[in-house]
Coordinates of C-alpha atoms in Angstrom, one line a residue:
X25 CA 15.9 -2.3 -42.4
X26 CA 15.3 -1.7 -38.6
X27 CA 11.9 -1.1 -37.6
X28 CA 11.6 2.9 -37.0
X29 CA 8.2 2.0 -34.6
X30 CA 8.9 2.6 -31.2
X31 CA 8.0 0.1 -28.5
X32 CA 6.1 1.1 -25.4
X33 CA 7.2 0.0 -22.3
X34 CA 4.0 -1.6 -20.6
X35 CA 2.3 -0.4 -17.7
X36 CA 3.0 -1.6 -13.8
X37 CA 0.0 -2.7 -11.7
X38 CA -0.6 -0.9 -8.8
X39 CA -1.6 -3.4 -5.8
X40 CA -2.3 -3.0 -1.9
X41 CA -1.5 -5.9 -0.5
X42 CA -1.3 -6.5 3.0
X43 CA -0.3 -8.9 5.6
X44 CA -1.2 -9.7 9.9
X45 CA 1.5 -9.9 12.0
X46 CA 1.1 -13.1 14.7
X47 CA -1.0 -11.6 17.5
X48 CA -2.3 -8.6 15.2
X49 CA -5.6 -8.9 13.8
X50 CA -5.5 -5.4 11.7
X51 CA -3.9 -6.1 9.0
X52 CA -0.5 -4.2 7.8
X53 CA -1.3 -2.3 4.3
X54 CA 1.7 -2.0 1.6
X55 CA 1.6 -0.8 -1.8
X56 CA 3.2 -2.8 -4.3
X57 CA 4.1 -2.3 -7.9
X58 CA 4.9 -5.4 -10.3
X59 CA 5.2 -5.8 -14.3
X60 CA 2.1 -6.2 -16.1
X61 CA 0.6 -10.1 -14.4
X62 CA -0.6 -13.1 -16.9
X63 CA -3.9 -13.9 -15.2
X64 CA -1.9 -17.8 -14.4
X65 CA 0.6 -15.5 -12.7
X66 CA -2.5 -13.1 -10.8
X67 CA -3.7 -16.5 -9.2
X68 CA -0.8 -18.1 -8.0
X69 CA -1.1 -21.0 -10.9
X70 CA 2.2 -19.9 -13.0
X71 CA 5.3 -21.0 -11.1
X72 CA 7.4 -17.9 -12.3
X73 CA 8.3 -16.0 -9.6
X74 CA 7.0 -12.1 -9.9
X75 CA 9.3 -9.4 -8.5
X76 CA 8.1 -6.1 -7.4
X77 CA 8.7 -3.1 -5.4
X78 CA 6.7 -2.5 -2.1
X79 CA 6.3 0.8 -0.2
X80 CA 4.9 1.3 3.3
X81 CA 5.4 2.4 6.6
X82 CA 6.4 0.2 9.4
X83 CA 7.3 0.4 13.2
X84 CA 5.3 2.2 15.8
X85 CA 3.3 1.3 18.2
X86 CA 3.2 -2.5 17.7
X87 CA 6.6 -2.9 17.4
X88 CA 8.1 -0.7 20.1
X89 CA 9.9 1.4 17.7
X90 CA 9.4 4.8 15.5
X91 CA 8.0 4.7 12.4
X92 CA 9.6 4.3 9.3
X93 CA 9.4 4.5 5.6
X94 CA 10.2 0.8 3.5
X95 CA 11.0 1.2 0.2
X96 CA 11.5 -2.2 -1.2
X97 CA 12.5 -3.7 -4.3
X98 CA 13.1 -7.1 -6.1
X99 CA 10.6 -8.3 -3.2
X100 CA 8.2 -11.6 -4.5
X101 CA 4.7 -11.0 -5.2
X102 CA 3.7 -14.4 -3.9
X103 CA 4.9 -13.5 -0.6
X104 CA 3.8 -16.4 1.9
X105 CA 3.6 -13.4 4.6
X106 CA 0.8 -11.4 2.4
X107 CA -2.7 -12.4 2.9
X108 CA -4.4 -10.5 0.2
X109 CA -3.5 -8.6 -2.7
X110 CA -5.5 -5.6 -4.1
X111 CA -5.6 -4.7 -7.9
X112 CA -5.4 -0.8 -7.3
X113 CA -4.6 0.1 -11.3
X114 CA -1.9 0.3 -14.1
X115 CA 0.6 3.1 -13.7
X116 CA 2.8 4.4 -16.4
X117 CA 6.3 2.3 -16.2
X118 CA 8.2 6.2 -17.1
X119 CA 6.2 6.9 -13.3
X120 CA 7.9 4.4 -11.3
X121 CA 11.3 6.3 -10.8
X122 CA 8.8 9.1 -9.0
X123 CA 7.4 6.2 -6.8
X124 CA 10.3 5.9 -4.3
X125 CA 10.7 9.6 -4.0
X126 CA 7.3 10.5 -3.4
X127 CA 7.0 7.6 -0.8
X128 CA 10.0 9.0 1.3
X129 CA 8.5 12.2 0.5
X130 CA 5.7 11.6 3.1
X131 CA 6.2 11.1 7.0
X132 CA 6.4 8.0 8.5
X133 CA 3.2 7.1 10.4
X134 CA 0.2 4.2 10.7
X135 CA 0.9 2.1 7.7
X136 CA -2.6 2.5 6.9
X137 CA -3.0 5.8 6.7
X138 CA 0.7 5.9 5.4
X139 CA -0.9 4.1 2.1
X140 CA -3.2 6.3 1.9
X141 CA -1.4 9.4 1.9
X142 CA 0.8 7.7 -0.3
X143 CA -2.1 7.2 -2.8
X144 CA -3.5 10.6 -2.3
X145 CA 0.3 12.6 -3.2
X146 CA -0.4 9.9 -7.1
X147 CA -3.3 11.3 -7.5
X148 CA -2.5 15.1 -7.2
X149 CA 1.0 14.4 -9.5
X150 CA -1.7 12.4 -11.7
X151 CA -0.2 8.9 -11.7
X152 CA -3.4 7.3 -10.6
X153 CA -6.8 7.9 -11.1
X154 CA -8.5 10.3 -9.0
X155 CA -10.9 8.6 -5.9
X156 CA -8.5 5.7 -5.3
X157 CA -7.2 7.2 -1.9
X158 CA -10.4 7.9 -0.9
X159 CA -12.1 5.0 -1.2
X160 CA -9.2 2.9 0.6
X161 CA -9.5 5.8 4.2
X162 CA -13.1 4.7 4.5
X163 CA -11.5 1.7 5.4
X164 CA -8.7 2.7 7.5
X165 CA -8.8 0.7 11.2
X166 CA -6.6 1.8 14.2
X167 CA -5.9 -0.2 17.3
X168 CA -6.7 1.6 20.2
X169 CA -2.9 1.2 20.6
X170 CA -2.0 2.5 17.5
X171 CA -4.8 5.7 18.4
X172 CA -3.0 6.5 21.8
X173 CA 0.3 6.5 20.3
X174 CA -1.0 8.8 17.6
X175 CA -2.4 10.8 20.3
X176 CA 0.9 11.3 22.3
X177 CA 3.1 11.5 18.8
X178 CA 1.1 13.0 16.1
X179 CA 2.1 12.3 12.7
X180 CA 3.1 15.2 10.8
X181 CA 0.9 17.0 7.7
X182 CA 1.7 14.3 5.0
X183 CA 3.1 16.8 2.7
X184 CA 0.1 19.6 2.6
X185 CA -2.5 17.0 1.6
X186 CA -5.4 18.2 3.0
X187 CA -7.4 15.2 2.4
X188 CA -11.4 15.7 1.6
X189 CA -12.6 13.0 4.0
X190 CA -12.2 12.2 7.7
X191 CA -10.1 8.9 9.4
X192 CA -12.1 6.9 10.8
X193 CA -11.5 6.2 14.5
X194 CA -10.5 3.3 16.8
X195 CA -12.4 -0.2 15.8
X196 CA -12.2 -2.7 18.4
X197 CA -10.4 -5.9 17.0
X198 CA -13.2 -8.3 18.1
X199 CA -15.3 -6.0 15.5
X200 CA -13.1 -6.2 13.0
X201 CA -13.6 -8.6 10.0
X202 CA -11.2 -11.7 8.7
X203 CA -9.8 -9.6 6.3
X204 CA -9.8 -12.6 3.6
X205 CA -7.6 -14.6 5.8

């Protein structure tokens, strides 16, 4: 006799990972979603290769091109071009199919503040925990680059968020911090 209990699918982990480009000493923030991680697999000591989907913003300033929103899946979690990777939290598996629209729901802009926007638009649809986006614009760092573009070509209202807390502004890169590298 088949088993009448039904099976939950498990959860996703919500990471920001991020990565510096050669010559770019802020580093590039992504959002990544993977299936639930074996601590061996978290640390790099389990030779299985992870796939996930990432979501950011890229272009701009730095690149000499406009902005644009990166929705990409079956990418490796092991990435040699990420320097760090952020547990963020678990997200409901039956959310992930409202992941991709909700990131190309929201303008293209500073990759940073992209994520962050990103994260604040879960947290009003309730897919994340509440305090998450916040946390992550306190530490928001524009180039001075990246601030006079911003000042020349605005990036739009991210979708009516009006966001509780302020950006920070321009940090010089020979203040900025290793960022784990």
């Amino acid at each position: 006799m088949a088993s009448s209990a039904q099976h939950s699918t498990p959860p996703l982990e919500l990471f920001l990972i991020w990565s510096v480009q050669e010559g770019n000493r802020l580093p590039h923030w992504m959002l990544m979603t993977v299936p639930r991680l074996t601590e061996a697999q978290r640390m790099g000591r389990e030779r299985v290769t992870v796939k996930g989907t990432r979501y950011h913003s890229n272009g701009g300033p730095t690149e000499r091109v406009p902005c644009r929103v990166a929705v990409q899946a079956n990418t490796n979690f092991r990435s040699e071009s990420v320097r760090n990777r952020e547990y963020l939290c678990d997200i409901a598996a039956s959310d992930a199919d409202k992941l991709a629209r909700l990131a190309n729901s929201i303008p293209a802009h500073q990759c940073q503040k992209y994520v962050v926007c990103m994260l604040a638009s879960m947290e009003r649809q309730d897919i994340i925990p509440h305090g998450i986006a916040e946390n992550l614009a306190h530490r928001v760092r524009m180039s001075q680059r990246a601030l006079d573009f911003e000042s020349t070509q605005p990036a739009p209202d991210p979708v009516g968020i009006q966001l509780p807390y302020s950006w920070p502004t321009a940090t010089p890169t020979s203040a900025l911090p290793s960022w784990r590298l």
